[in-house]
Amino acid sequence: MAAPVFVPIFPLPDLTFFPHTFLPLHIFEARYRAMVTDALARDKRLAVAGLKPGYEPQYDGRPAVNSIAGVGRIVRWERLATGRYNILLQGECRARIDRELPSDTLYRIAAATPLGEVGADDPAAGALAGRVKQRCLRILEAVGRSTAEFRESLEAVSAPGQLCDQVASAVIPRVGVRQALLEELDVRRRLERLSAALDDLFTQLTGGR
């Protein structure tokens, strides 16, 4: 089992942060400006956790977050004259938030366990990855966004788990589906879920044609 890590929590509504992806963020709240300042002085890691439904009345406090979050490292940052930040996070892993730690900081800190993938070498994963690529391209063609450059970038991704995370991040709009895909550690099952979600999305976009 992976050793726990201690990371600041950045709770965000309607957002799921996947490994193998990049997430640009504009940081403006005082507590999260402090979080970024401290993270840059340490290991540059943050855990981006989705807020559970009904968070609004507690937003300024400690609203409940999903137990599975995406952990990333700040790979680019700019501090503005106002004290705000523009940062770019690179997703490193999934993690389970085990507990929040007592802290005198404005932001929340958690002990979290990094989670690895399983089933990446399942023979079915390769075929499922090919199916996901086909369905992804079909959706982009349906909305007029398919390009040769995107096709090449899609074909360049050989690891099934990485493909699944990148497609889920870029194409799947529903928050609940995205969170379920983040929480699924078995690559084959994750690909199956993503393939079904892409079929549903294609049907919605084309009216079943």
Coordinates of C-alpha atoms in Angstrom, one line a residue:
M1 CA 0.0 0.0 0.0
A2 CA 1.2 3.5 -0.9
A3 CA 2.4 5.7 2.0
P4 CA 0.0 8.5 2.9
V5 CA 0.7 12.0 1.7
F6 CA -0.2 15.3 3.3
V7 CA -1.7 17.7 0.8
P8 CA -3.8 20.9 0.8
I9 CA -7.4 20.3 -0.3
F10 CA -8.7 22.6 -3.1
P11 CA -12.5 21.9 -3.1
L12 CA -14.2 22.9 -6.3
P13 CA -17.8 22.4 -7.5
D14 CA -18.6 20.6 -10.7
L15 CA -15.0 19.7 -11.4
T16 CA -13.2 16.4 -11.6
F17 CA -9.4 16.4 -11.9
F18 CA -7.9 13.3 -13.6
P19 CA -4.3 12.0 -13.7
H20 CA -2.5 12.5 -17.0
T21 CA -4.3 15.8 -17.6
F22 CA -3.5 19.5 -17.1
L23 CA -5.8 21.9 -15.2
P24 CA -5.4 25.7 -15.5
L25 CA -6.8 27.6 -12.5
H26 CA -7.2 31.2 -11.5
I27 CA -6.8 31.6 -7.7
F28 CA -8.5 34.6 -6.2
E29 CA -9.8 33.7 -2.7
A30 CA -7.5 34.7 0.1
R31 CA -7.4 31.2 1.7
Y32 CA -6.5 29.6 -1.6
R33 CA -3.9 32.3 -2.5
A34 CA -2.3 31.3 0.9
M35 CA -2.6 27.6 -0.1
V36 CA -0.7 28.2 -3.4
T37 CA 2.0 30.3 -1.7
D38 CA 2.6 27.5 0.8
A39 CA 2.4 24.7 -1.8
L40 CA 5.0 26.5 -3.9
A41 CA 7.3 26.7 -0.9
R42 CA 6.9 22.9 -0.4
D43 CA 6.4 20.1 -2.9
K44 CA 3.9 22.0 -5.2
R45 CA 1.2 19.4 -4.7
L46 CA -2.6 20.0 -4.3
A47 CA -5.6 17.6 -4.1
V48 CA -8.5 18.9 -6.1
A49 CA -11.7 17.4 -4.6
G50 CA -15.2 17.8 -5.9
L51 CA -17.8 19.3 -3.6
K52 CA -20.7 17.1 -2.7
P53 CA -24.2 18.3 -3.6
G54 CA -25.7 20.8 -1.1
Y55 CA -22.4 22.5 -0.4
E56 CA -23.6 26.0 -0.9
P57 CA -24.6 27.0 2.6
Q58 CA -21.2 25.8 3.9
Y59 CA -19.0 27.0 1.1
D60 CA -17.1 29.4 3.3
G61 CA -16.5 26.7 5.9
R62 CA -15.7 23.1 5.4
P63 CA -18.3 21.6 3.1
A64 CA -18.2 17.8 2.4
V65 CA -16.0 16.7 -0.5
N66 CA -15.8 13.5 -2.4
S67 CA -13.5 11.0 -0.8
I68 CA -11.6 10.3 -4.1
A69 CA -9.7 13.3 -5.4
G70 CA -7.1 14.1 -8.1
V71 CA -3.6 15.0 -6.8
G72 CA -1.5 17.2 -9.0
R73 CA 1.7 19.2 -9.0
I74 CA 1.9 22.9 -9.9
V75 CA 4.1 23.0 -13.0
R76 CA 3.6 26.6 -14.0
W77 CA 2.5 29.7 -12.0
E78 CA 2.2 33.4 -12.2
R79 CA 1.6 35.7 -9.3
L80 CA -0.3 38.8 -10.3
A81 CA 0.1 42.3 -8.9
T82 CA -3.2 41.8 -7.0
G83 CA -1.8 38.8 -5.2
R84 CA -3.9 36.4 -7.2
Y85 CA -2.3 33.4 -9.1
N86 CA -2.6 31.8 -12.4
I87 CA -1.4 28.2 -12.0
L88 CA -1.2 25.0 -14.1
L89 CA -1.7 21.7 -12.4
Q90 CA -0.4 18.4 -13.9
G91 CA -2.4 15.4 -12.7
E92 CA -0.3 12.8 -11.0
C93 CA -2.6 10.3 -9.3
R94 CA -5.9 9.5 -7.7
A95 CA -6.0 9.6 -4.0
R96 CA -8.4 8.7 -1.2
I97 CA -8.8 11.4 1.4
D98 CA -8.5 9.5 4.7
R99 CA -8.9 12.3 7.1
E100 CA -8.6 16.0 7.5
L101 CA -5.8 17.3 9.8
P102 CA -6.1 20.0 12.4
S103 CA -4.5 23.1 11.0
D104 CA -4.1 26.8 11.7
T105 CA -4.1 27.6 8.0
L106 CA -6.9 29.3 6.2
Y107 CA -7.2 26.2 3.9
R108 CA -7.8 22.6 4.6
I109 CA -5.1 19.9 4.8
A110 CA -5.7 16.1 4.5
A111 CA -3.9 12.9 4.9
A112 CA -4.5 11.0 1.6
T113 CA -3.5 7.7 0.2
P114 CA -2.4 7.6 -3.5
L115 CA -4.3 4.9 -5.4
G116 CA -2.8 2.9 -8.2
E117 CA -4.5 1.3 -11.2
V118 CA -5.3 -2.4 -11.7
G119 CA -6.2 -4.3 -14.8
A120 CA -4.1 -2.3 -17.2
D121 CA -2.6 -5.5 -18.7
D122 CA -6.0 -7.1 -19.1
P123 CA -6.1 -8.3 -22.8
A124 CA -9.6 -6.8 -23.1
A125 CA -8.2 -3.3 -22.2
G126 CA -6.5 -2.8 -25.6
A127 CA -9.7 -3.6 -27.6
L128 CA -11.7 -1.3 -25.3
A129 CA -9.2 1.5 -25.7
G130 CA -9.6 1.2 -29.5
R131 CA -13.4 1.4 -29.1
V132 CA -13.1 4.5 -26.9
K133 CA -11.0 6.2 -29.5
Q134 CA -13.5 5.4 -32.3
R135 CA -16.4 6.7 -30.2
C136 CA -14.5 9.8 -29.2
L137 CA -13.8 10.7 -32.8
R138 CA -17.4 10.0 -33.8
I139 CA -18.6 12.5 -31.2
L140 CA -16.1 15.2 -32.3
E141 CA -17.1 14.7 -35.9
A142 CA -20.8 15.1 -34.9
V143 CA -20.1 18.5 -33.3
G144 CA -17.6 19.6 -36.0
R145 CA -14.5 19.5 -33.9
S146 CA -12.6 16.6 -35.3
T147 CA -9.2 17.5 -36.6
A148 CA -6.1 15.7 -38.0
E149 CA -4.1 17.0 -35.1
F150 CA -6.6 15.7 -32.5
R151 CA -6.7 12.3 -34.3
E152 CA -2.9 12.1 -34.1
S153 CA -2.8 13.0 -30.4
L154 CA -5.5 10.5 -29.6
E155 CA -3.6 7.7 -31.5
A156 CA -0.4 8.7 -29.7
V157 CA -1.8 7.6 -26.3
S158 CA -1.0 4.0 -25.9
A159 CA -1.6 3.3 -22.2
P160 CA -5.3 2.4 -21.8
G161 CA -5.6 4.1 -18.4
Q162 CA -4.1 7.3 -19.6
L163 CA -6.3 7.3 -22.7
C164 CA -9.4 6.8 -20.5
D165 CA -8.5 9.7 -18.2
Q166 CA -7.7 12.2 -21.0
V167 CA -10.9 11.4 -22.9
A168 CA -13.1 11.5 -19.8
S169 CA -11.6 14.9 -18.9
A170 CA -12.0 16.4 -22.3
V171 CA -15.3 14.9 -23.5
I172 CA -17.6 13.8 -20.7
P173 CA -19.7 16.7 -19.4
R174 CA -21.7 15.1 -16.6
V175 CA -20.1 15.6 -13.2
G176 CA -21.5 12.4 -11.7
V177 CA -20.1 10.3 -14.6
R178 CA -16.8 12.0 -14.4
Q179 CA -16.5 11.3 -10.6
A180 CA -17.4 7.7 -11.1
L181 CA -14.7 7.3 -13.7
L182 CA -12.2 8.9 -11.4
E183 CA -13.2 6.5 -8.6
E184 CA -12.9 3.4 -10.8
L185 CA -9.4 1.9 -10.3
D186 CA -9.9 -1.1 -12.6
V187 CA -8.8 0.1 -16.1
R188 CA -10.9 -2.4 -18.0
R189 CA -14.1 -1.5 -16.0
R190 CA -13.3 2.2 -16.4
L191 CA -13.0 1.8 -20.2
E192 CA -16.3 0.0 -20.3
R193 CA -18.0 2.8 -18.3
L194 CA -16.4 5.4 -20.5
S195 CA -17.4 3.6 -23.7
A196 CA -21.1 3.5 -22.5
A197 CA -20.9 7.2 -21.5
L198 CA -19.6 8.1 -24.9
D199 CA -22.5 6.1 -26.6
D200 CA -25.0 8.0 -24.4
L201 CA -23.4 11.3 -25.3
F202 CA -23.5 10.6 -29.0
T203 CA -27.1 9.7 -28.8
Q204 CA -27.9 12.9 -27.0
L205 CA -26.0 15.0 -29.6
T206 CA -27.5 13.3 -32.6
G207 CA -31.0 12.6 -31.4
G208 CA -30.5 8.9 -31.9
R209 CA -29.6 9.1 -35.6

